[in-house]
Short mmCIF file of N, CA, C and O and ligand atoms in Angstrom, two decimals:
data_model
loop_
_atom_site.label_atom_id
_atom_site.label_comp_id
_atom_site.label_asym_id
_atom_site.label_seq_id
_atom_site.Cartn_x
_atom_site.Cartn_y
_atom_site.Cartn_z
N MET T 1 -9.10 -7.31 1.51
CA MET T 1 -8.68 -7.96 0.27
C MET T 1 -7.15 -7.91 0.19
O MET T 1 -6.54 -6.91 0.56
N TYR T 2 -6.59 -9.01 -0.29
CA TYR T 2 -5.14 -9.01 -0.45
C TYR T 2 -4.73 -8.20 -1.67
O TYR T 2 -5.28 -8.37 -2.75
N VAL T 3 -3.79 -7.31 -1.48
CA VAL T 3 -3.23 -6.53 -2.58
C VAL T 3 -1.89 -7.12 -3.00
O VAL T 3 -1.64 -7.34 -4.18
N CYS T 4 -1.05 -7.40 -2.02
CA CYS T 4 0.28 -7.94 -2.30
C CYS T 4 0.33 -9.40 -1.83
O CYS T 4 0.32 -9.68 -0.63
N LEU T 5 0.32 -10.30 -2.80
CA LEU T 5 0.32 -11.72 -2.46
C LEU T 5 1.69 -12.18 -1.97
O LEU T 5 1.79 -13.09 -1.16
N CYS T 6 2.74 -11.56 -2.45
CA CYS T 6 4.09 -11.97 -2.03
C CYS T 6 4.28 -11.80 -0.53
O CYS T 6 4.97 -12.61 0.10
N HIS T 7 3.66 -10.76 0.04
CA HIS T 7 3.82 -10.49 1.47
C HIS T 7 2.51 -10.59 2.23
O HIS T 7 2.47 -10.25 3.42
N ALA T 8 1.44 -11.04 1.57
CA ALA T 8 0.12 -11.16 2.20
C ALA T 8 -0.29 -9.85 2.88
O ALA T 8 -0.66 -9.81 4.05
N ILE T 9 -0.22 -8.77 2.11
CA ILE T 9 -0.59 -7.44 2.62
C ILE T 9 -1.95 -7.05 2.07
O ILE T 9 -2.20 -7.17 0.87
N THR T 10 -2.81 -6.58 2.95
CA THR T 10 -4.18 -6.23 2.56
C THR T 10 -4.33 -4.73 2.31
O THR T 10 -3.48 -3.93 2.73
N ASP T 11 -5.44 -4.38 1.67
CA ASP T 11 -5.72 -2.95 1.45
C ASP T 11 -5.88 -2.24 2.78
O ASP T 11 -5.49 -1.07 2.92
N THR T 12 -6.41 -2.94 3.79
CA THR T 12 -6.57 -2.32 5.11
C THR T 12 -5.22 -1.93 5.70
O THR T 12 -5.07 -0.83 6.26
N GLN T 13 -4.24 -2.79 5.55
CA GLN T 13 -2.90 -2.46 6.07
C GLN T 13 -2.31 -1.25 5.35
O GLN T 13 -1.64 -0.42 5.96
N ILE T 14 -2.54 -1.19 4.04
CA ILE T 14 -2.02 -0.05 3.27
C ILE T 14 -2.71 1.23 3.71
O ILE T 14 -2.06 2.27 3.92
N ARG T 15 -4.03 1.17 3.92
CA ARG T 15 -4.77 2.35 4.38
C ARG T 15 -4.29 2.79 5.76
O ARG T 15 -4.17 3.99 6.05
N GLN T 16 -4.01 1.82 6.62
CA GLN T 16 -3.51 2.16 7.96
C GLN T 16 -2.14 2.84 7.87
O GLN T 16 -1.86 3.77 8.62
N ALA T 17 -1.30 2.37 6.95
CA ALA T 17 0.02 2.98 6.79
C ALA T 17 -0.12 4.44 6.39
O ALA T 17 0.61 5.31 6.89
N VAL T 18 -1.07 4.73 5.51
CA VAL T 18 -1.32 6.12 5.11
C VAL T 18 -1.84 6.93 6.30
O VAL T 18 -1.40 8.06 6.55
N SER T 19 -2.72 6.32 7.09
CA SER T 19 -3.24 7.01 8.28
C SER T 19 -2.14 7.31 9.28
O SER T 19 -2.22 8.25 10.06
N GLN T 20 -1.09 6.49 9.26
CA GLN T 20 0.03 6.69 10.18
C GLN T 20 1.09 7.63 9.60
O GLN T 20 2.15 7.79 10.20
N GLY T 21 0.80 8.20 8.43
CA GLY T 21 1.69 9.25 7.93
C GLY T 21 2.37 8.99 6.61
O GLY T 21 3.02 9.89 6.07
N ASP T 22 2.27 7.77 6.08
CA ASP T 22 2.91 7.52 4.79
C ASP T 22 2.16 8.23 3.68
O ASP T 22 0.92 8.29 3.70
N THR T 23 2.89 8.78 2.72
CA THR T 23 2.23 9.54 1.65
C THR T 23 2.63 9.06 0.26
O THR T 23 2.23 9.66 -0.74
N SER T 24 3.42 8.01 0.16
CA SER T 24 3.86 7.54 -1.16
C SER T 24 4.04 6.03 -1.12
O SER T 24 4.15 5.41 -0.05
N LEU T 25 4.11 5.45 -2.33
CA LEU T 25 4.35 4.00 -2.41
C LEU T 25 5.70 3.66 -1.79
O LEU T 25 5.85 2.65 -1.12
N LYS T 26 6.66 4.54 -1.99
CA LYS T 26 7.99 4.29 -1.43
C LYS T 26 7.94 4.16 0.09
O LYS T 26 8.53 3.25 0.68
N GLU T 27 7.19 5.06 0.72
CA GLU T 27 7.10 5.01 2.18
C GLU T 27 6.34 3.77 2.65
O GLU T 27 6.74 3.13 3.64
N VAL T 28 5.26 3.43 1.95
CA VAL T 28 4.50 2.24 2.34
C VAL T 28 5.34 0.99 2.10
O VAL T 28 5.30 0.03 2.88
N ARG T 29 6.13 1.01 1.05
CA ARG T 29 7.02 -0.13 0.78
C ARG T 29 8.04 -0.29 1.91
O ARG T 29 8.31 -1.40 2.36
N GLN T 30 8.58 0.82 2.37
CA GLN T 30 9.57 0.75 3.46
C GLN T 30 8.93 0.22 4.74
O GLN T 30 9.55 -0.52 5.49
N ARG T 31 7.67 0.58 4.97
CA ARG T 31 7.00 0.16 6.19
C ARG T 31 6.55 -1.30 6.11
O ARG T 31 6.72 -2.06 7.06
N LEU T 32 5.94 -1.68 4.97
CA LEU T 32 5.28 -3.00 4.88
C LEU T 32 5.99 -3.98 3.95
O LEU T 32 5.74 -5.19 4.03
N GLY T 33 6.77 -3.48 3.03
CA GLY T 33 7.40 -4.36 2.05
C GLY T 33 6.57 -4.56 0.79
O GLY T 33 6.95 -5.33 -0.09
N VAL T 34 5.44 -3.85 0.70
CA VAL T 34 4.56 -4.02 -0.45
C VAL T 34 5.30 -3.67 -1.75
O VAL T 34 5.96 -2.64 -1.84
N GLY T 35 5.24 -4.58 -2.72
CA GLY T 35 5.82 -4.31 -4.03
C GLY T 35 7.31 -4.57 -4.17
O GLY T 35 7.88 -4.30 -5.22
N ASP T 36 7.96 -5.07 -3.13
CA ASP T 36 9.41 -5.21 -3.24
C ASP T 36 9.87 -6.58 -3.76
O ASP T 36 11.07 -6.85 -3.80
N GLN T 37 8.90 -7.42 -4.15
CA GLN T 37 9.32 -8.69 -4.78
C GLN T 37 8.96 -8.69 -6.26
O GLN T 37 9.72 -8.21 -7.07
N CYS T 38 7.77 -9.22 -6.62
CA CYS T 38 7.44 -9.28 -8.05
C CYS T 38 7.02 -7.92 -8.60
O CYS T 38 7.11 -7.69 -9.80
N GLY T 39 6.49 -7.06 -7.74
CA GLY T 39 6.09 -5.72 -8.16
C GLY T 39 4.71 -5.65 -8.81
O GLY T 39 4.26 -4.57 -9.17
N LYS T 40 4.02 -6.78 -8.93
CA LYS T 40 2.71 -6.77 -9.61
C LYS T 40 1.66 -5.97 -8.85
O LYS T 40 0.67 -5.56 -9.43
N CYS T 41 1.85 -5.81 -7.57
CA CYS T 41 0.86 -5.12 -6.75
C CYS T 41 1.07 -3.61 -6.74
O CYS T 41 0.25 -2.89 -6.17
N SER T 42 2.14 -3.12 -7.33
CA SER T 42 2.49 -1.70 -7.16
C SER T 42 1.40 -0.76 -7.65
O SER T 42 1.07 0.22 -6.99
N ARG T 43 0.83 -1.07 -8.81
CA ARG T 43 -0.18 -0.17 -9.36
C ARG T 43 -1.40 -0.10 -8.45
O ARG T 43 -1.90 0.98 -8.15
N MET T 44 -1.88 -1.26 -8.01
CA MET T 44 -3.06 -1.25 -7.14
C MET T 44 -2.73 -0.58 -5.80
O MET T 44 -3.54 0.17 -5.26
N ALA T 45 -1.54 -0.85 -5.29
CA ALA T 45 -1.16 -0.22 -4.02
C ALA T 45 -1.15 1.30 -4.16
O ALA T 45 -1.63 2.01 -3.27
N MET T 46 -0.64 1.79 -5.27
CA MET T 46 -0.61 3.24 -5.49
C MET T 46 -2.02 3.81 -5.54
O MET T 46 -2.29 4.89 -5.00
N GLN T 47 -2.94 3.08 -6.18
CA GLN T 47 -4.33 3.55 -6.26
C GLN T 47 -4.96 3.64 -4.87
O GLN T 47 -5.67 4.59 -4.55
N ILE T 48 -4.68 2.63 -4.05
CA ILE T 48 -5.25 2.62 -2.70
C ILE T 48 -4.65 3.74 -1.86
O ILE T 48 -5.36 4.42 -1.11
N ILE T 49 -3.35 3.95 -2.00
CA ILE T 49 -2.70 5.05 -1.27
C ILE T 49 -3.33 6.38 -1.68
O ILE T 49 -3.67 7.21 -0.83
N GLN T 50 -3.52 6.59 -2.97
CA GLN T 50 -4.11 7.85 -3.44
C GLN T 50 -5.53 8.02 -2.93
O GLN T 50 -5.91 9.11 -2.47
N GLN T 51 -6.32 6.95 -2.99
CA GLN T 51 -7.70 7.00 -2.46
C GLN T 51 -7.69 7.42 -1.00
O GLN T 51 -8.47 8.26 -0.56
N GLN T 52 -6.80 6.81 -0.24
CA GLN T 52 -6.77 7.09 1.20
C GLN T 52 -6.30 8.51 1.48
O GLN T 52 -6.84 9.18 2.35
N LEU T 53 -5.32 8.98 0.71
CA LEU T 53 -4.85 10.36 0.87
C LEU T 53 -5.98 11.34 0.57
O LEU T 53 -6.13 12.36 1.25
N ASP T 54 -6.80 11.02 -0.43
CA ASP T 54 -7.93 11.89 -0.78
C ASP T 54 -8.95 11.95 0.35
O ASP T 54 -9.65 12.95 0.52
N LEU T 55 -9.06 10.86 1.12
CA LEU T 55 -10.04 10.80 2.21
C LEU T 55 -9.55 11.56 3.44
O LEU T 55 -10.36 11.94 4.29
N GLU T 56 -8.25 11.74 3.57
CA GLU T 56 -7.71 12.31 4.81
C GLU T 56 -7.47 13.80 4.70
O GLU T 56 -7.52 14.39 3.69
FE1 FES S 1 3.43 -7.53 -4.10
FE2 FES S 1 4.55 -9.50 -5.45
S1 FES S 1 2.44 -9.15 -5.12
S2 FES S 1 5.54 -7.83 -4.51
#
């Protein structure tokens, strides 16, 4: 599912970024660019990051 429409970033990509060591929205933003335009995806991205951190 697309989370960030501005950059066409999916929840799978965000989960992979966490699996590769990212632990915060800031780090995922630096890696993928999620949330750096309109910012509407930031809340959902944070939820997905937290879910993935809880799984790992
Ligand atoms: Fe992610 Fe706009 S939807 S920055």
